[in-house]
PDB file of C-alpha atoms in Angstrom:
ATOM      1  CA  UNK A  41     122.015 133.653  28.047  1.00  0.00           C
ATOM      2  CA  UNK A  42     121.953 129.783  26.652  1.00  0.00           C
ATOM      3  CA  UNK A  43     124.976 130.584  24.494  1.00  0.00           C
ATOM      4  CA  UNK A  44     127.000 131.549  27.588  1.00  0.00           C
ATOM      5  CA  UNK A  45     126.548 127.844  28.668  1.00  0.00           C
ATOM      6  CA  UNK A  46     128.876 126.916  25.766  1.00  0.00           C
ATOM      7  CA  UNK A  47     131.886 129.388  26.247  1.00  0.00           C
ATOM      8  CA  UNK A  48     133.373 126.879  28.976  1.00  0.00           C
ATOM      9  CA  UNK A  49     133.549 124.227  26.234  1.00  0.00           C
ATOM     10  CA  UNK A  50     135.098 126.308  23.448  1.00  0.00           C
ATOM     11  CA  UNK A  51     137.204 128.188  26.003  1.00  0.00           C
ATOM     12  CA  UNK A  52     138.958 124.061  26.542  1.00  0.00           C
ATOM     13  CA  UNK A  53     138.938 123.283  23.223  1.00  0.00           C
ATOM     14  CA  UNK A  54     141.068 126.609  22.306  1.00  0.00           C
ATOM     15  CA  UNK A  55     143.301 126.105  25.667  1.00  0.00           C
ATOM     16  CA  UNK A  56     143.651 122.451  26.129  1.00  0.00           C
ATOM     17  CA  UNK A  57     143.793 120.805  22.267  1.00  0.00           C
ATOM     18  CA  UNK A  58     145.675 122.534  19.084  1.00  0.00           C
ATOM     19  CA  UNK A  59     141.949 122.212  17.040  1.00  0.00           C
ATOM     20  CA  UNK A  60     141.496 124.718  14.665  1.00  0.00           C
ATOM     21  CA  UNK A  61     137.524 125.343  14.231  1.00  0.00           C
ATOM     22  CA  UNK A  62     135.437 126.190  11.662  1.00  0.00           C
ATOM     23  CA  UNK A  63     132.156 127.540  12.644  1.00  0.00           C
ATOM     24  CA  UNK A  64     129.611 128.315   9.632  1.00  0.00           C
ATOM     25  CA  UNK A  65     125.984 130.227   8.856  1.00  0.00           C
ATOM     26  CA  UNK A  66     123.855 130.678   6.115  1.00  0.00           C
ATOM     27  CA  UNK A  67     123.502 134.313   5.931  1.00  0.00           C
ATOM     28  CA  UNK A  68     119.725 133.857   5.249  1.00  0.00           C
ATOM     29  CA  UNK A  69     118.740 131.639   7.876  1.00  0.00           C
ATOM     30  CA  UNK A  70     115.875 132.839   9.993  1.00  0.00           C
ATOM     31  CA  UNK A  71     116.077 130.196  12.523  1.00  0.00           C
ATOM     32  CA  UNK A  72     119.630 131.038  13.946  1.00  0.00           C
ATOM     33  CA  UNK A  73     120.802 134.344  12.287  1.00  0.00           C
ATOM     34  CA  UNK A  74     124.142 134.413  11.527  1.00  0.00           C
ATOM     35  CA  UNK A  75     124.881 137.962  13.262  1.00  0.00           C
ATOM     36  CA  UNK A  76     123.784 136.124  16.701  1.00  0.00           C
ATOM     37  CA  UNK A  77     126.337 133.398  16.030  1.00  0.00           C
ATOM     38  CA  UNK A  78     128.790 136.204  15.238  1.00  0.00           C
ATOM     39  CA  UNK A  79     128.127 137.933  18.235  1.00  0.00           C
ATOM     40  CA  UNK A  80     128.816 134.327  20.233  1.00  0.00           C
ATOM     41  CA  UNK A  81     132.099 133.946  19.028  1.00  0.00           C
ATOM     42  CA  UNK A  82     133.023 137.675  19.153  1.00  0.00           C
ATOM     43  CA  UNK A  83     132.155 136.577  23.486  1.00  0.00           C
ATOM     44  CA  UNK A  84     135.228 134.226  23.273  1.00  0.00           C
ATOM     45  CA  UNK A  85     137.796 137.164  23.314  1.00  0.00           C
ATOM     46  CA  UNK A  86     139.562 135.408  20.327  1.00  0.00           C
ATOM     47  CA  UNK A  87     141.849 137.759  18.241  1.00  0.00           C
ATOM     48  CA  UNK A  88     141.496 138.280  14.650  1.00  0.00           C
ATOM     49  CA  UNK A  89     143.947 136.808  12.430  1.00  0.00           C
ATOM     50  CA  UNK A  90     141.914 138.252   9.259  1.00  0.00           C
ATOM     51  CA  UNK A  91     139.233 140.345   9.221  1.00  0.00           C
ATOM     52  CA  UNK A  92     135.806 139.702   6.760  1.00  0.00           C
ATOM     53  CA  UNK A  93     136.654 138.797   3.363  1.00  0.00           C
ATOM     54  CA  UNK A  94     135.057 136.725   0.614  1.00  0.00           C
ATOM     55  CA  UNK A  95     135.426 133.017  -0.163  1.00  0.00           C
ATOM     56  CA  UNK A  96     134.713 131.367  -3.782  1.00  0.00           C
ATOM     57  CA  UNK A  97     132.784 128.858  -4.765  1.00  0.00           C
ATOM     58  CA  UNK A  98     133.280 127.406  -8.632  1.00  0.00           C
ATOM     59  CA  UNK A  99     129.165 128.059 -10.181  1.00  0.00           C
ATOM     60  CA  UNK A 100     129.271 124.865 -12.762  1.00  0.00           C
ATOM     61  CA  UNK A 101     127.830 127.648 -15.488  1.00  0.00           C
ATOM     62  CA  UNK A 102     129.346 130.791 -14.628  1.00  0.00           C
ATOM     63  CA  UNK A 103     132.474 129.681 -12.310  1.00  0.00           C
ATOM     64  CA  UNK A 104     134.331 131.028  -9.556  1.00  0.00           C
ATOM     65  CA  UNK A 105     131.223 132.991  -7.555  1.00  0.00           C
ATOM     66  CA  UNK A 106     131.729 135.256  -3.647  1.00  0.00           C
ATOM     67  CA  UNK A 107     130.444 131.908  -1.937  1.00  0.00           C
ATOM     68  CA  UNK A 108     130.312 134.112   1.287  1.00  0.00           C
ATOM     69  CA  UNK A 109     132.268 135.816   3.487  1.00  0.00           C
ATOM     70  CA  UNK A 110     134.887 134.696   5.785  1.00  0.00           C
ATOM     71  CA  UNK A 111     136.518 135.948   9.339  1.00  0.00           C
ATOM     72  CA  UNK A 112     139.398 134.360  10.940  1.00  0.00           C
ATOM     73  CA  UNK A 113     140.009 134.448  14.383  1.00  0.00           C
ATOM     74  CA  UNK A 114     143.013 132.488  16.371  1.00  0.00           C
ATOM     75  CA  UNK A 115     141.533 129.252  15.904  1.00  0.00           C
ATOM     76  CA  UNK A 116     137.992 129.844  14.776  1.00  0.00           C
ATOM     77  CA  UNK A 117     137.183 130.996  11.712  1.00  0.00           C
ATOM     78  CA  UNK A 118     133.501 132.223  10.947  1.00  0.00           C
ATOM     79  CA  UNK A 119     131.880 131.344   7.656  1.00  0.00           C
ATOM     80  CA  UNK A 120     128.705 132.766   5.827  1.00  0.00           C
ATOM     81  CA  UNK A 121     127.110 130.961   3.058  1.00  0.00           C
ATOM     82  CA  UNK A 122     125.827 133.893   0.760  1.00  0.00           C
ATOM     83  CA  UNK A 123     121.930 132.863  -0.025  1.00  0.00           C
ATOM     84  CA  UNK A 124     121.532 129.825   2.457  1.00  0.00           C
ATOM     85  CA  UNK A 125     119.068 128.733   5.124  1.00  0.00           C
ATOM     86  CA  UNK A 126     119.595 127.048   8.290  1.00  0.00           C
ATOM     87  CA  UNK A 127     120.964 123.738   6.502  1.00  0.00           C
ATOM     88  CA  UNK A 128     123.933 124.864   4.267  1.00  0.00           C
ATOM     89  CA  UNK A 129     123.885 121.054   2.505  1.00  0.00           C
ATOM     90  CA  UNK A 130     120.401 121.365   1.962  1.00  0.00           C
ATOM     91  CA  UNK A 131     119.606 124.503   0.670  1.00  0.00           C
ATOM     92  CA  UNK A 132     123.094 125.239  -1.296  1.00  0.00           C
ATOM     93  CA  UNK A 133     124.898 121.874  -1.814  1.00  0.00           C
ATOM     94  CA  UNK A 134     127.674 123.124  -3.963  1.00  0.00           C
ATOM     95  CA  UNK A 135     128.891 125.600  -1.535  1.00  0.00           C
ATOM     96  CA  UNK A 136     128.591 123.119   1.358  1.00  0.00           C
ATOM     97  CA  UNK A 137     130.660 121.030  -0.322  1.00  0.00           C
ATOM     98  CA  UNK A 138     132.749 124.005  -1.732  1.00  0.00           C
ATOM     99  CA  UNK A 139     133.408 124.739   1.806  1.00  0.00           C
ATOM    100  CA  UNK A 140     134.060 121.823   3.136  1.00  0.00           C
ATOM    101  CA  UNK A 141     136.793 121.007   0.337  1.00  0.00           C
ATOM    102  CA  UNK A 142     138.327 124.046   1.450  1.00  0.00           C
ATOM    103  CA  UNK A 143     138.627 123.763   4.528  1.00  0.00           C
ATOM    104  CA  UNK A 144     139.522 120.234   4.945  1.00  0.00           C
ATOM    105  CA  UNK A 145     141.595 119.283   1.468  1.00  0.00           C
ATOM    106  CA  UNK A 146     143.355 122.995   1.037  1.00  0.00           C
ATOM    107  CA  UNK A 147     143.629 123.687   5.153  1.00  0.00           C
ATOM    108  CA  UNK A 148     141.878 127.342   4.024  1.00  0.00           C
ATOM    109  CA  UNK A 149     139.985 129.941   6.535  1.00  0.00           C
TER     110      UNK A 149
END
């Protein structure tokens, strides 16, 4: 399995720096499924800090909308983008940047 080239990598990452990481998927992307990429990190052996739950994004006509879902492991968190292909930015640019804001401004997931 390619992906199992990759564990090494994460496995230093996790041990060897204090890098949180923040792994995401648009949960309609056909190229790399997001369940796959699940699956992948699920391989690590990392424990859950919290299980699935949704994240917001602010919808410029209708406001706060479920941007996606959300799992936290020690370290790696796992985010869907609800409606998006394989290129968050390009196919939902308010949640990429929703996310991003998130995660880097407000330390969330």
């Amino acid at each position: 399995n390619p992906g199992d080239l990759m564990v090494p990598y994460f496995e230093t990452f996790i041990n060897e720096t204090d890098w949180r990481m923040l792994i995401w998927s648009g949960d309609a992307d056909a190229a790399v499924p997001y369940i796959g990429t699940q699956r992948w990190i699920e391989c690590l052996g990392r424990p859950v800090a919290q299980d699935w739950a949704p994240w917001y994004t602010d919808d410029a006509t209708f406001g706060p909308q479920v941007g996606g879902m959300v799992k936290v492991f020690d370290r790696i968190s796992f985010l869907t983008v609800k409606g998006c292909g394989h290129t968050v930015q390009t196919y939902c640019p308010q949640q990429g940047y929703d996310y991003y804001h998130q995660w880097l401004t407000l330390g969330q997931f």
